CSV table of C-alpha atoms in Angstrom, one decimal:
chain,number,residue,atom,x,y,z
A,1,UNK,CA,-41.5,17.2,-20.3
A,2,UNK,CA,-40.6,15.9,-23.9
A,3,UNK,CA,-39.0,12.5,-24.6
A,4,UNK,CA,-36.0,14.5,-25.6
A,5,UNK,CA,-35.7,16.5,-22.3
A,6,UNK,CA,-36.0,12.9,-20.3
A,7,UNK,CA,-33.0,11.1,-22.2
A,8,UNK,CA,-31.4,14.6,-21.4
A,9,UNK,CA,-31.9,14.2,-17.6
A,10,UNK,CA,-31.0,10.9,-17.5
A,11,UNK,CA,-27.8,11.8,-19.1
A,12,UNK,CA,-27.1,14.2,-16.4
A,13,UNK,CA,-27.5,11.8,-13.4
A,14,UNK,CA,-26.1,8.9,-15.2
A,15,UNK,CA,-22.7,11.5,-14.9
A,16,UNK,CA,-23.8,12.1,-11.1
A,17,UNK,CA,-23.5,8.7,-10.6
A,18,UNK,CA,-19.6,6.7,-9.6
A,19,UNK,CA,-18.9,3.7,-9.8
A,20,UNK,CA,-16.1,0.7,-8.9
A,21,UNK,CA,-15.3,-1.8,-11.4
A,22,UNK,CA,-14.1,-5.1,-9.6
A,23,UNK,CA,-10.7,-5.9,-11.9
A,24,UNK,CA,-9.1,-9.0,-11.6
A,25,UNK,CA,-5.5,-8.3,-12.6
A,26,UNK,CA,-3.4,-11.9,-13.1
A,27,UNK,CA,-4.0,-14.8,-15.4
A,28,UNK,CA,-4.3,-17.5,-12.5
A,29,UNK,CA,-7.2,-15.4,-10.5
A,30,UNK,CA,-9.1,-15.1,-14.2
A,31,UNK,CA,-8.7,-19.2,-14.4
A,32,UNK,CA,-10.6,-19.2,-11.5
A,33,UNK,CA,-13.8,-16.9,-12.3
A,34,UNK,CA,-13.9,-19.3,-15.7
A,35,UNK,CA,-15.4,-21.9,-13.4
A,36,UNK,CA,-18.9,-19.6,-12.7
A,37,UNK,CA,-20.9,-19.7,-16.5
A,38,UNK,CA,-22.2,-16.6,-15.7
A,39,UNK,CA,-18.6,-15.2,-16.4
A,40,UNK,CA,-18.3,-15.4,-20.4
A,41,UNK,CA,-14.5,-14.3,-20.8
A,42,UNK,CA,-12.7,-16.2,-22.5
A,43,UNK,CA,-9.3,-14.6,-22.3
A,44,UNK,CA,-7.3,-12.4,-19.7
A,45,UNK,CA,-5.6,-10.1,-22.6
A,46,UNK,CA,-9.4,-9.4,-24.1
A,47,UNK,CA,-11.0,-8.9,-20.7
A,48,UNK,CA,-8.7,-6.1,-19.9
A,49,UNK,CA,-8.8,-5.0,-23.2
A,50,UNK,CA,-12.6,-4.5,-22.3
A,51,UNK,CA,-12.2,-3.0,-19.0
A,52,UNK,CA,-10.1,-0.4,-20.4
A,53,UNK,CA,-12.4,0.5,-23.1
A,54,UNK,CA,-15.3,0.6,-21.0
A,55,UNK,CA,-13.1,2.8,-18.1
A,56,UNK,CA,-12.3,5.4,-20.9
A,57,UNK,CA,-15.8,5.5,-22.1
A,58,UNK,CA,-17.0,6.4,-18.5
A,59,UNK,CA,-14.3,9.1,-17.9
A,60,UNK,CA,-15.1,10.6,-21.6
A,61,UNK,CA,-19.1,10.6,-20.3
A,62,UNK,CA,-17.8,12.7,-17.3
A,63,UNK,CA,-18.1,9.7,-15.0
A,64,UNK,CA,-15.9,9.1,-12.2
A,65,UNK,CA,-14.9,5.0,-11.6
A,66,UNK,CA,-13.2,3.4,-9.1
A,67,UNK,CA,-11.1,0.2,-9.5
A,68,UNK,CA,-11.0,-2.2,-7.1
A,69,UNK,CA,-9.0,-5.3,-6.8
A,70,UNK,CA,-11.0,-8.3,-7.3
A,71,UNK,CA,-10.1,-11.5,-5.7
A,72,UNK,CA,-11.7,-15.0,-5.8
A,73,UNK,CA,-10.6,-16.3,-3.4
A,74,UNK,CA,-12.6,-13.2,-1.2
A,75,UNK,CA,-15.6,-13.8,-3.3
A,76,UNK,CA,-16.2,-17.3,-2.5
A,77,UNK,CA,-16.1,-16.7,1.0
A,78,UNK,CA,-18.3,-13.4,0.9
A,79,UNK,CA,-20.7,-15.8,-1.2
A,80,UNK,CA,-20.8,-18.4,1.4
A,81,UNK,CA,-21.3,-15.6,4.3
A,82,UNK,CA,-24.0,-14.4,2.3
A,83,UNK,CA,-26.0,-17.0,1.4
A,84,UNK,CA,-25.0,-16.1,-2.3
A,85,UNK,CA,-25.2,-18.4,-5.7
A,86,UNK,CA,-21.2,-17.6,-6.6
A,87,UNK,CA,-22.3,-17.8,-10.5
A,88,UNK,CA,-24.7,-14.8,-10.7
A,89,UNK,CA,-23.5,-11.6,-12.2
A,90,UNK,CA,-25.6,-9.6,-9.3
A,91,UNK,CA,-23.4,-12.1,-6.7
A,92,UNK,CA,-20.7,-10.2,-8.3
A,93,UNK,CA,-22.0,-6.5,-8.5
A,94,UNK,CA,-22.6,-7.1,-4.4
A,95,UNK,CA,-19.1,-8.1,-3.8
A,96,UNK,CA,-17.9,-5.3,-5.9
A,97,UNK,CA,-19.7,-2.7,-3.9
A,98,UNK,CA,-18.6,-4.2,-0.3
A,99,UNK,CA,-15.1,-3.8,-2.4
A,100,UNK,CA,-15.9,0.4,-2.6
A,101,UNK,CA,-15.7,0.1,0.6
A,102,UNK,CA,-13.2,-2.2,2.5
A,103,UNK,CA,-11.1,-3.5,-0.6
A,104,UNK,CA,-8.0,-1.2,-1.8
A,105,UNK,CA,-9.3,0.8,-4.4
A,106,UNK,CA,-7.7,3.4,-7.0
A,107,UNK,CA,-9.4,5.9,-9.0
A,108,UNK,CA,-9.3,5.6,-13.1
A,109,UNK,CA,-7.9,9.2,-14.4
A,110,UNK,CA,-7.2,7.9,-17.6
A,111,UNK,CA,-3.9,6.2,-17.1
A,112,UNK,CA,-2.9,3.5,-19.2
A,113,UNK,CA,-4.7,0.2,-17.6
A,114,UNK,CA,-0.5,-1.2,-17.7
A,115,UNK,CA,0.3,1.3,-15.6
A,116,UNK,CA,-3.3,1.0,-13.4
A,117,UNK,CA,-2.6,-2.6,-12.8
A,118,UNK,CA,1.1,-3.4,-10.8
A,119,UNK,CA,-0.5,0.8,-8.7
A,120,UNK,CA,-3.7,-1.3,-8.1
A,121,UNK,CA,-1.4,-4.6,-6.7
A,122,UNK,CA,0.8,-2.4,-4.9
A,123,UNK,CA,-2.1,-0.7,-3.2
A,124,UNK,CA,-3.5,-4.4,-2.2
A,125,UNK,CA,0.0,-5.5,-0.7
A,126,UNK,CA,0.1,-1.7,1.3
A,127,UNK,CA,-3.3,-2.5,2.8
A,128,UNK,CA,-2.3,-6.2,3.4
A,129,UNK,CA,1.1,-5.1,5.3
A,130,UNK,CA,-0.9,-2.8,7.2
A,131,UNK,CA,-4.0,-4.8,8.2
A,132,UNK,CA,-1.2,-7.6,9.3
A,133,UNK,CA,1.3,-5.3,11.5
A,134,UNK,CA,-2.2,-4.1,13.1
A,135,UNK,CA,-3.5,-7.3,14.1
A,136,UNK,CA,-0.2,-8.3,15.5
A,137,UNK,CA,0.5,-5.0,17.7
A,138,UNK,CA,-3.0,-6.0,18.8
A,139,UNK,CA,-2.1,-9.0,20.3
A,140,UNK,CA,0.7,-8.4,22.4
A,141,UNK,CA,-1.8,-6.5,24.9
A,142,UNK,CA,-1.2,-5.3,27.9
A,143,UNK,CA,2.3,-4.8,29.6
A,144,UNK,CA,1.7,-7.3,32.6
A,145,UNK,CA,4.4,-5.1,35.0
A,146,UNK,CA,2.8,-2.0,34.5
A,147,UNK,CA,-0.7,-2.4,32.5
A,148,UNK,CA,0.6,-0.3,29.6
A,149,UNK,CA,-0.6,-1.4,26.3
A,150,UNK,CA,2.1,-2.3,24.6
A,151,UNK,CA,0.7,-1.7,21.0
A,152,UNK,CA,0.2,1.2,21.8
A,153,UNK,CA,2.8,2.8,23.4
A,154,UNK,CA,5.1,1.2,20.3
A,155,UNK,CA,3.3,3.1,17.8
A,156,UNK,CA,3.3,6.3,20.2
A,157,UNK,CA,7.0,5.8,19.9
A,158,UNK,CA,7.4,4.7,16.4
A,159,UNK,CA,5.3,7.7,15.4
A,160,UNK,CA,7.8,10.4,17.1
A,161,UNK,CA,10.6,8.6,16.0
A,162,UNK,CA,9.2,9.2,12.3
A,163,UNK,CA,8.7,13.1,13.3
A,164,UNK,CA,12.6,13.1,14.4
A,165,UNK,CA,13.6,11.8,11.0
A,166,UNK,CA,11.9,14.1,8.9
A,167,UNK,CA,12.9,17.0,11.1
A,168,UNK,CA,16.4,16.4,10.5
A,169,UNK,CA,16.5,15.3,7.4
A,170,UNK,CA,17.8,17.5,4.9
A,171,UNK,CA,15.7,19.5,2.7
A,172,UNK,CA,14.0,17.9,-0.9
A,173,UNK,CA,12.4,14.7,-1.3
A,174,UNK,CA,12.3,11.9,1.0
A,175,UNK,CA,11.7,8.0,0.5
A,176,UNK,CA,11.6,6.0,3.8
A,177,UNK,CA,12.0,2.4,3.9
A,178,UNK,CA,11.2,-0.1,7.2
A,179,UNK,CA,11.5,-3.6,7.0
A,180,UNK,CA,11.0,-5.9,10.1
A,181,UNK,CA,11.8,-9.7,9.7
A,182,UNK,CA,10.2,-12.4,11.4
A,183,UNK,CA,7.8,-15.1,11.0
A,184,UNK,CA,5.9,-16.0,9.0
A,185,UNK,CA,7.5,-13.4,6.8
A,186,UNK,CA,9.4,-9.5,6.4
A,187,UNK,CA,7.5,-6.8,6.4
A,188,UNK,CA,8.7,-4.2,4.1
A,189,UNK,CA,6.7,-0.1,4.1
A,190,UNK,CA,7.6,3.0,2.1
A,191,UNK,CA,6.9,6.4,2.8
A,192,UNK,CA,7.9,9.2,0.6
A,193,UNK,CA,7.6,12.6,1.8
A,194,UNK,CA,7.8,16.1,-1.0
A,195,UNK,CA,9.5,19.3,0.2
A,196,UNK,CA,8.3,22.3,-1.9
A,197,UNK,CA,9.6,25.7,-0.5
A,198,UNK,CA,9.5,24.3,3.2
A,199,UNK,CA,5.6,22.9,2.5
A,200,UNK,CA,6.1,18.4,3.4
A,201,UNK,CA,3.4,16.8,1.9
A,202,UNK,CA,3.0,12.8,2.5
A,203,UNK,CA,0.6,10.5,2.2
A,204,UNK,CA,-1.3,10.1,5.4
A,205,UNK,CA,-2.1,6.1,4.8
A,206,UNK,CA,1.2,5.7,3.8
A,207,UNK,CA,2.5,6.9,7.1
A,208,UNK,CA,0.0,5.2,9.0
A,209,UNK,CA,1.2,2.1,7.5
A,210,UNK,CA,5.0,3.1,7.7
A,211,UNK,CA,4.2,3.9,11.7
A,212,UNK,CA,2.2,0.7,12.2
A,213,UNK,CA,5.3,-1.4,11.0
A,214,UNK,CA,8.0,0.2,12.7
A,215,UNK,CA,6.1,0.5,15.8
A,216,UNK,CA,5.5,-3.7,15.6
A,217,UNK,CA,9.9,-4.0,15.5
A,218,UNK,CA,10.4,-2.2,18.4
A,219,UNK,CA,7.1,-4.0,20.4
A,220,UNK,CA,8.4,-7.3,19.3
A,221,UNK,CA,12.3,-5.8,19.1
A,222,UNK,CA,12.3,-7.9,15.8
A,223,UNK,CA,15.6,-7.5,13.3
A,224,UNK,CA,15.0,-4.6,11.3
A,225,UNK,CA,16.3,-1.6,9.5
A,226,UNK,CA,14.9,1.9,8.7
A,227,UNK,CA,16.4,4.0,5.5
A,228,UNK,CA,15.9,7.4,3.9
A,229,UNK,CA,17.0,8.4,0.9
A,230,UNK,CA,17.3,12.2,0.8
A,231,UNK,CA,17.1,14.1,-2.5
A,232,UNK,CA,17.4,17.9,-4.0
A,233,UNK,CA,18.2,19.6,-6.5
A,234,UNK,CA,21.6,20.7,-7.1
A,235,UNK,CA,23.5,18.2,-4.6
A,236,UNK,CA,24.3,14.6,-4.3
A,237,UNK,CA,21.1,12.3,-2.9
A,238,UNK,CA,21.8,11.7,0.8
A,239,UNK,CA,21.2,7.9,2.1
A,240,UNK,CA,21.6,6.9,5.4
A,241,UNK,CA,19.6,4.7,8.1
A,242,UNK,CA,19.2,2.9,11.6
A,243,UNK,CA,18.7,-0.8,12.4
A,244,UNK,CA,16.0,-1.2,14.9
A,245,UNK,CA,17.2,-2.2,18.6
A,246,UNK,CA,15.5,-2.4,22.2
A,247,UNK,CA,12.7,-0.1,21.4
A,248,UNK,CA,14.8,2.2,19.6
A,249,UNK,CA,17.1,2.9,16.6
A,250,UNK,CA,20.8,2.5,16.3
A,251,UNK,CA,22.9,4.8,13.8
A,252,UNK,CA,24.5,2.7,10.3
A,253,UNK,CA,28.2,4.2,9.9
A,254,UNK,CA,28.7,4.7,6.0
A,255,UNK,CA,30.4,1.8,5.5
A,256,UNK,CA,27.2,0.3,6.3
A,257,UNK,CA,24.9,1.5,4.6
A,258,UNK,CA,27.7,1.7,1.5
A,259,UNK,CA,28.0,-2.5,1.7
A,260,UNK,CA,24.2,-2.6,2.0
A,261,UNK,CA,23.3,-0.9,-0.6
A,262,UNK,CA,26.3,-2.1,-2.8
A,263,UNK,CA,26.0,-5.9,-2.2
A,264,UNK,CA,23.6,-8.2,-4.3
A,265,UNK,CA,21.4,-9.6,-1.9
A,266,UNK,CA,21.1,-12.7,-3.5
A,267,UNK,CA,24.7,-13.5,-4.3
A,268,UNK,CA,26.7,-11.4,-1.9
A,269,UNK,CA,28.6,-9.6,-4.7
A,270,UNK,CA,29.7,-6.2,-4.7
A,271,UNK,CA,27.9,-4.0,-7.2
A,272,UNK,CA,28.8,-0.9,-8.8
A,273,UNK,CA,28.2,2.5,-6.5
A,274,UNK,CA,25.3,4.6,-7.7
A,275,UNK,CA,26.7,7.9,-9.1
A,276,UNK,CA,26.0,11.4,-7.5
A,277,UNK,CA,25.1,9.6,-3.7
A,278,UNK,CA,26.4,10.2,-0.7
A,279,UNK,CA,26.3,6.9,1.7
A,280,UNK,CA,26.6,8.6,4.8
A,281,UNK,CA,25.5,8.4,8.7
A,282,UNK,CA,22.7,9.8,9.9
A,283,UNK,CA,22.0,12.9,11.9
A,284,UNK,CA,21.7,13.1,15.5
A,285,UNK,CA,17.6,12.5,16.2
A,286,UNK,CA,17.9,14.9,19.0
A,287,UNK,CA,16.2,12.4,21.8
A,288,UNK,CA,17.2,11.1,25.2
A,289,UNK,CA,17.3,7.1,25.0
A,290,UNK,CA,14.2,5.6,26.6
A,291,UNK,CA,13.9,2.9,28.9
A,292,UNK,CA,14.1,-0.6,27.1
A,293,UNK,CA,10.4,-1.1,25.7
A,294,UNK,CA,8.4,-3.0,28.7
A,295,UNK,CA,11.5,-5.4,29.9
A,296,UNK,CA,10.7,-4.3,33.1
């Protein structure tokens, strides 16, 4: 085989090959990679500037990249698990490979990197809220009346629940929102759900997430709301929604949901209606009120 064919080959796998690009996306995270030598950027704006350049250079080579969020903080400590000197580039090349794996992640498609980064964060703070609302479901354990596992039967329930609401909803796009407060802070999940011609498409992490944190309000029957914002073509988008209560959800009237979503949260003025929405209640979910959670 001639040199010629072997740069040719090499060519070919080098397209075969994906990879993940560790990105570290804020000024304050790229402050604290300047303390390892081994990391020779000077400047956030030139770094990504870089990044970018080298992401469209893969994807015009036929190369698929992943983009991972890259966090310090993380690296320090996988370091220190590791055994690992923090300020070597192949320190760094490890980390970003466990971060292919267990990190959120996005794939480049050759969107602008502006438009990559706040997807890339968004993703991060998805995978936080859900890893969070997991952890906590997992501790409440075990009913001690009847040996149920609580955690379990909560996101049993929470999961129909979410099959109700899309089953009466009305036809079009959907965008759920659940936020449960308590301590140490709210958690907030989104689901949006297409309707083409009858076919719902959603996200199936998205509504594992969006399960996960309505099923930990009705375990720990935290304050809570649920919304849905209904939309098609033609007609009016249709919002409406539930607070969450004793394992379950009570109906908002309109006036409501009209004051909540025409009151500044942070000063408690009224704001201007949208235009073309109906703030409305919801429909009937159809279900026969279960027993209150595990207050036995």
């Amino acid at each position: 085989m001639t040199q010629t064919d072997n740069r040719t080959m090499r060519r070919v796998l080098h397209r075969e090959i994906a990879g993940t690009i560790g990105l570290i996306t804020d000024e304050h995270d790229f402050r604290a990679m300047r303390r390892y030598r081994s990391f020779t950027f000077h400047d956030h704006a030139a770094y990504l500037k870089h990044v970018e350049g080298l992401l469209r250079a893969r994807a015009l080579q036929g190369s698929h990249t992943t983009v991972a969020l890259f966090d310090p903080e993380e690296y320090a400590e996988f370091c220190t698990q590791k055994g690992l000197d923090p300020d070597n580039p192949s320190s760094r090349t490890r980390f970003t490979a466990r971060l292919a794996v267990t990190g959120p992640t996005l794939p480049y498609e050759g969107q602008p990197l502006a438009d990559l980064l706040p997807a890339l964060v968004d993703e991060a703070v998805r995978q936080a809220t859900w890893e969070y609302a997991t952890t906590l479901l997992a501790r409440l354990g075990a009913c001690t009346t009847c040996g149920e596992d609580i955690g379990h039967a909560a996101f049993t329930r929470a999961s129909d629940l979410l099959v109700r609401i899309l089953d009466t909803a009305p036809p079009g796009s959907r965008h759920l929102v659940c936020s449960v407060t308590g301590p140490p802070e709210t958690l907030v999940a989104a689901l949006h759900v297409a309707d083409t011609d009858g076919a719902v498409k959603l996200d199936e992490a998205e509504a594992l997430e969006f399960a996960t944190v309505l099923a930990l309000g009705l375990a720990t029957e935290s304050p809570g709301g649920l919304v849905i914002r209904a939309s098609s073509p033609g007609a009016p988008d249709r919002v409406y929604g539930w607070r969450l209560r004793a394992y379950g959800l009570v109906a908002l009237t309109a006036g409501e949901v009209f004051d909540a979503y025409c009151t500044d949260v942070e000063s408690g003025d009224l704001i201007s209606p949208e235009s073309n929405v109906d703030y409305c209640e919801p429909p009937d979910l159809g279900e026969v009120k279960p027993e209150q959670g595990h207050n036995h």
